[in-house]
Tab-separated table of C-alpha atoms in Angstrom:
chain	number	residue	atom	x	y	z
A	1	UNK	CA	57.553	45.624	28.612
A	2	UNK	CA	54.290	43.720	28.318
A	3	UNK	CA	52.729	43.115	24.909
A	4	UNK	CA	49.246	43.952	23.657
A	5	UNK	CA	46.851	41.411	22.151
A	6	UNK	CA	44.214	42.525	19.638
A	7	UNK	CA	41.091	40.429	19.116
A	8	UNK	CA	38.732	41.414	16.308
A	9	UNK	CA	35.646	39.766	14.902
A	10	UNK	CA	31.902	40.068	14.335
A	11	UNK	CA	29.237	40.468	16.981
A	12	UNK	CA	28.743	37.550	19.411
A	13	UNK	CA	31.819	35.639	18.248
A	14	UNK	CA	32.878	35.251	21.878
A	15	UNK	CA	35.595	37.914	21.836
A	16	UNK	CA	34.915	39.387	25.275
A	17	UNK	CA	34.489	36.006	26.957
A	18	UNK	CA	37.783	34.771	25.531
A	19	UNK	CA	39.577	38.051	26.257
A	20	UNK	CA	38.467	37.965	29.913
A	21	UNK	CA	39.593	34.361	30.358
A	22	UNK	CA	42.906	35.048	28.619
A	23	UNK	CA	43.428	38.186	30.677
A	24	UNK	CA	42.982	36.213	33.893
A	25	UNK	CA	45.455	33.604	32.644
A	26	UNK	CA	48.115	36.170	31.746
A	27	UNK	CA	47.463	38.782	34.403
A	28	UNK	CA	46.573	41.261	31.644
A	29	UNK	CA	43.760	43.820	31.594
A	30	UNK	CA	40.852	43.217	29.228
A	31	UNK	CA	39.448	46.265	27.450
A	32	UNK	CA	36.105	45.625	25.757
A	33	UNK	CA	36.014	48.459	23.212
A	34	UNK	CA	32.580	47.392	22.005
A	35	UNK	CA	31.257	48.325	25.444
A	36	UNK	CA	32.306	51.917	24.777
A	37	UNK	CA	30.165	52.083	21.637
A	38	UNK	CA	27.323	50.395	23.492
A	39	UNK	CA	27.583	53.025	26.241
A	40	UNK	CA	27.427	55.737	23.609
A	41	UNK	CA	24.351	54.132	22.061
A	42	UNK	CA	22.675	53.652	25.447
A	43	UNK	CA	23.123	57.310	26.362
A	44	UNK	CA	21.803	58.361	22.948
A	45	UNK	CA	18.689	56.214	23.379
A	46	UNK	CA	18.102	57.488	26.912
A	47	UNK	CA	18.674	61.115	25.859
A	48	UNK	CA	16.598	60.958	22.690
A	49	UNK	CA	19.588	61.733	20.467
A	50	UNK	CA	19.294	60.480	16.885
A	51	UNK	CA	21.823	57.720	16.256
A	52	UNK	CA	22.847	59.269	12.929
A	53	UNK	CA	23.256	62.844	14.242
A	54	UNK	CA	27.049	62.874	14.354
A	55	UNK	CA	27.415	66.357	15.857
A	56	UNK	CA	24.881	65.726	18.600
A	57	UNK	CA	26.471	62.380	19.500
A	58	UNK	CA	29.970	63.900	19.563
A	59	UNK	CA	28.801	66.821	21.688
A	60	UNK	CA	27.268	64.339	24.096
A	61	UNK	CA	30.533	62.365	24.284
A	62	UNK	CA	32.412	65.478	25.385
A	63	UNK	CA	30.334	65.341	28.560
A	64	UNK	CA	30.459	61.574	28.929
A	65	UNK	CA	32.680	59.433	31.137
A	66	UNK	CA	33.111	55.763	30.231
A	67	UNK	CA	35.107	53.580	32.599
A	68	UNK	CA	36.036	49.944	31.989
A	69	UNK	CA	37.311	48.207	35.118
A	70	UNK	CA	39.868	45.344	35.197
A	71	UNK	CA	37.105	43.177	36.694
A	72	UNK	CA	34.943	43.655	33.603
A	73	UNK	CA	32.587	46.301	34.907
A	74	UNK	CA	31.287	49.032	32.597
A	75	UNK	CA	30.401	52.416	34.060
A	76	UNK	CA	28.656	55.231	32.199
A	77	UNK	CA	28.860	58.556	34.022
A	78	UNK	CA	29.318	56.651	37.269
A	79	UNK	CA	26.438	54.207	36.697
A	80	UNK	CA	27.092	50.480	36.345
A	81	UNK	CA	25.569	49.662	32.939
A	82	UNK	CA	27.278	46.299	32.451
A	83	UNK	CA	23.916	44.575	31.858
A	84	UNK	CA	21.956	47.453	30.328
A	85	UNK	CA	24.326	47.753	27.359
A	86	UNK	CA	23.830	44.082	26.408
A	87	UNK	CA	20.170	44.432	25.434
A	88	UNK	CA	19.461	43.534	21.789
A	89	UNK	CA	18.162	47.045	21.094
A	90	UNK	CA	21.416	48.608	22.303
A	91	UNK	CA	23.475	46.117	20.316
A	92	UNK	CA	21.836	47.264	17.084
A	93	UNK	CA	22.050	50.921	18.109
A	94	UNK	CA	25.759	50.528	18.821
A	95	UNK	CA	26.315	49.398	15.241
A	96	UNK	CA	24.791	52.657	14.031
A	97	UNK	CA	26.786	55.043	16.224
A	98	UNK	CA	29.999	53.103	15.561
A	99	UNK	CA	29.668	54.020	11.876
A	100	UNK	CA	30.096	57.736	12.674
A	101	UNK	CA	33.622	58.902	11.827
A	102	UNK	CA	34.081	61.466	14.590
A	103	UNK	CA	32.574	59.158	17.203
A	104	UNK	CA	35.130	56.522	16.268
A	105	UNK	CA	37.928	59.108	16.375
A	106	UNK	CA	36.963	60.090	19.920
A	107	UNK	CA	36.684	56.549	21.268
A	108	UNK	CA	39.734	55.217	19.397
A	109	UNK	CA	41.856	57.979	20.946
A	110	UNK	CA	40.610	56.925	24.386
A	111	UNK	CA	41.374	53.272	23.647
A	112	UNK	CA	44.901	53.987	22.405
A	113	UNK	CA	45.655	56.031	25.499
A	114	UNK	CA	44.437	53.199	27.733
A	115	UNK	CA	46.695	50.627	26.040
A	116	UNK	CA	49.817	52.764	25.792
A	117	UNK	CA	51.571	51.024	28.688
A	118	UNK	CA	51.081	47.492	27.290
A	119	UNK	CA	49.661	44.468	29.049
A	120	UNK	CA	46.206	44.753	27.519
A	121	UNK	CA	43.891	42.430	25.639
A	122	UNK	CA	41.603	44.620	23.569
A	123	UNK	CA	38.676	43.327	21.561
A	124	UNK	CA	36.414	45.008	19.049
A	125	UNK	CA	35.941	45.468	15.306
A	126	UNK	CA	39.015	47.484	14.272
A	127	UNK	CA	41.640	46.826	16.928
A	128	UNK	CA	44.242	45.145	14.734
A	129	UNK	CA	43.554	47.387	11.753
A	130	UNK	CA	43.198	50.804	13.445
A	131	UNK	CA	43.424	51.001	17.235
A	132	UNK	CA	46.466	48.799	17.892
A	133	UNK	CA	48.154	48.401	14.532
A	134	UNK	CA	51.395	47.452	16.298
A	135	UNK	CA	49.903	44.811	18.608
A	136	UNK	CA	52.271	41.870	18.875
A	137	UNK	CA	49.446	39.326	18.584
A	138	UNK	CA	46.387	39.845	16.396
A	139	UNK	CA	43.419	37.489	16.293
A	140	UNK	CA	40.370	37.547	14.026
A	141	UNK	CA	37.719	35.481	15.785
A	142	UNK	CA	34.598	34.353	13.990
A	143	UNK	CA	31.817	31.769	14.126
A	144	UNK	CA	28.693	30.940	12.155
A	145	UNK	CA	25.664	33.251	12.678
A	146	UNK	CA	23.731	30.304	14.108
A	147	UNK	CA	26.414	29.489	16.679
A	148	UNK	CA	26.708	33.139	17.663
A	149	UNK	CA	22.936	33.521	17.989
A	150	UNK	CA	22.703	30.537	20.311
A	151	UNK	CA	25.516	31.910	22.480
A	152	UNK	CA	23.913	35.349	22.671
A	153	UNK	CA	20.518	33.796	23.517
A	154	UNK	CA	21.962	31.650	26.323
A	155	UNK	CA	23.997	34.569	27.635
A	156	UNK	CA	20.955	36.823	27.777
A	157	UNK	CA	18.858	34.163	29.514
A	158	UNK	CA	21.577	33.523	32.108
A	159	UNK	CA	21.908	37.238	32.859
A	160	UNK	CA	18.176	37.895	32.925
A	161	UNK	CA	18.325	40.195	29.910
A	162	UNK	CA	15.159	40.463	27.816
A	163	UNK	CA	15.880	38.661	24.565
A	164	UNK	CA	14.461	37.633	21.203
A	165	UNK	CA	14.369	34.023	20.018
A	166	UNK	CA	17.435	32.424	18.447
A	167	UNK	CA	16.208	32.825	14.854
A	168	UNK	CA	15.557	36.549	15.333
A	169	UNK	CA	18.944	37.048	16.962
A	170	UNK	CA	20.637	35.214	14.080
A	171	UNK	CA	18.964	37.533	11.581
A	172	UNK	CA	20.011	40.575	13.601
A	173	UNK	CA	23.575	39.230	13.676
A	174	UNK	CA	23.609	38.830	9.878
A	175	UNK	CA	22.371	42.401	9.504
A	176	UNK	CA	24.985	43.727	11.901
A	177	UNK	CA	27.686	41.747	10.079
A	178	UNK	CA	26.649	43.423	6.839
A	179	UNK	CA	26.541	46.873	8.436
A	180	UNK	CA	29.897	46.421	10.177
A	181	UNK	CA	31.691	45.130	7.077
A	182	UNK	CA	30.206	47.717	4.704
A	183	UNK	CA	30.461	50.906	6.754
A	184	UNK	CA	32.674	53.651	5.363
A	185	UNK	CA	34.686	54.278	8.520
A	186	UNK	CA	36.892	51.471	9.852
A	187	UNK	CA	34.862	48.557	8.493
A	188	UNK	CA	35.219	45.180	10.135
A	189	UNK	CA	37.934	43.211	8.373
A	190	UNK	CA	40.748	40.831	9.203
A	191	UNK	CA	44.140	42.506	9.554
A	192	UNK	CA	46.699	41.180	7.081
A	193	UNK	CA	48.883	39.872	9.918
A	194	UNK	CA	46.052	38.448	12.052
A	195	UNK	CA	45.391	34.764	12.702
A	196	UNK	CA	41.793	33.728	12.016
A	197	UNK	CA	40.110	31.378	14.479
A	198	UNK	CA	36.656	29.924	13.810
A	199	UNK	CA	35.185	29.209	17.240
A	200	UNK	CA	31.924	27.606	16.037
A	201	UNK	CA	32.871	24.160	17.320
A	202	UNK	CA	35.513	25.096	19.896
A	203	UNK	CA	35.233	25.322	23.671
A	204	UNK	CA	36.308	28.450	25.521
A	205	UNK	CA	39.375	26.677	26.886
A	206	UNK	CA	40.370	25.493	23.420
A	207	UNK	CA	40.240	29.028	22.043
A	208	UNK	CA	42.172	30.435	25.008
A	209	UNK	CA	44.851	27.779	24.609
A	210	UNK	CA	45.118	28.510	20.881
A	211	UNK	CA	45.672	32.229	21.430
A	212	UNK	CA	48.047	31.559	24.320
A	213	UNK	CA	50.186	29.382	22.057
A	214	UNK	CA	50.366	32.222	19.537
A	215	UNK	CA	51.336	34.715	22.220
A	216	UNK	CA	53.841	32.473	24.017
A	217	UNK	CA	56.927	33.429	21.912
A	218	UNK	CA	56.314	37.093	22.756
A	219	UNK	CA	55.494	36.396	26.392
A	220	UNK	CA	58.765	34.518	26.861
A	221	UNK	CA	60.635	37.664	25.811
A	222	UNK	CA	59.065	39.514	28.754
A	223	UNK	CA	60.793	37.229	31.223
């Protein structure tokens, strides 16, 4: 049976980029759980639902379909929102809805069901601590706020997404870090059995190789 790999860490640490590259290397499916919270936030913003109205958000989710494709596409009620959910405004809104207990319960249940068969690389804020507590490999990926801001800025420019300047993004990242680590429900933290990797001065390939080396003993057992 294939293993599962959990990658946690703060916003813009490069989790999704690394997970996609690693998934391609291993033939595993990447599940970007953060995209599910971003979809929730996007629909709230579009529908005029207050981000702190837990009942209204949960009621909305009951009528919401979120699909993550193996190719990295994100579909909200049949619409491709892969780019729309990456806007800075939606990033901050996602932090707010992700703090709602029942919203997390709904999306975590969906994530656990997706990964039941194994062979998944799942990234987010509470994968190793809540969603996939039994994942064979757990990574806590981080980087300095400045490095993360520069990556987010370049990513937005490359994708044609409206963006703030690097300094503003860095400040937003610090605020989200504080919100994510201080929220009452499933705060961002490193799992006790996770390996921390600071990617500030590492290339994508270097990070992928590091995680692959950690997963190799488990992967060899699959053969």
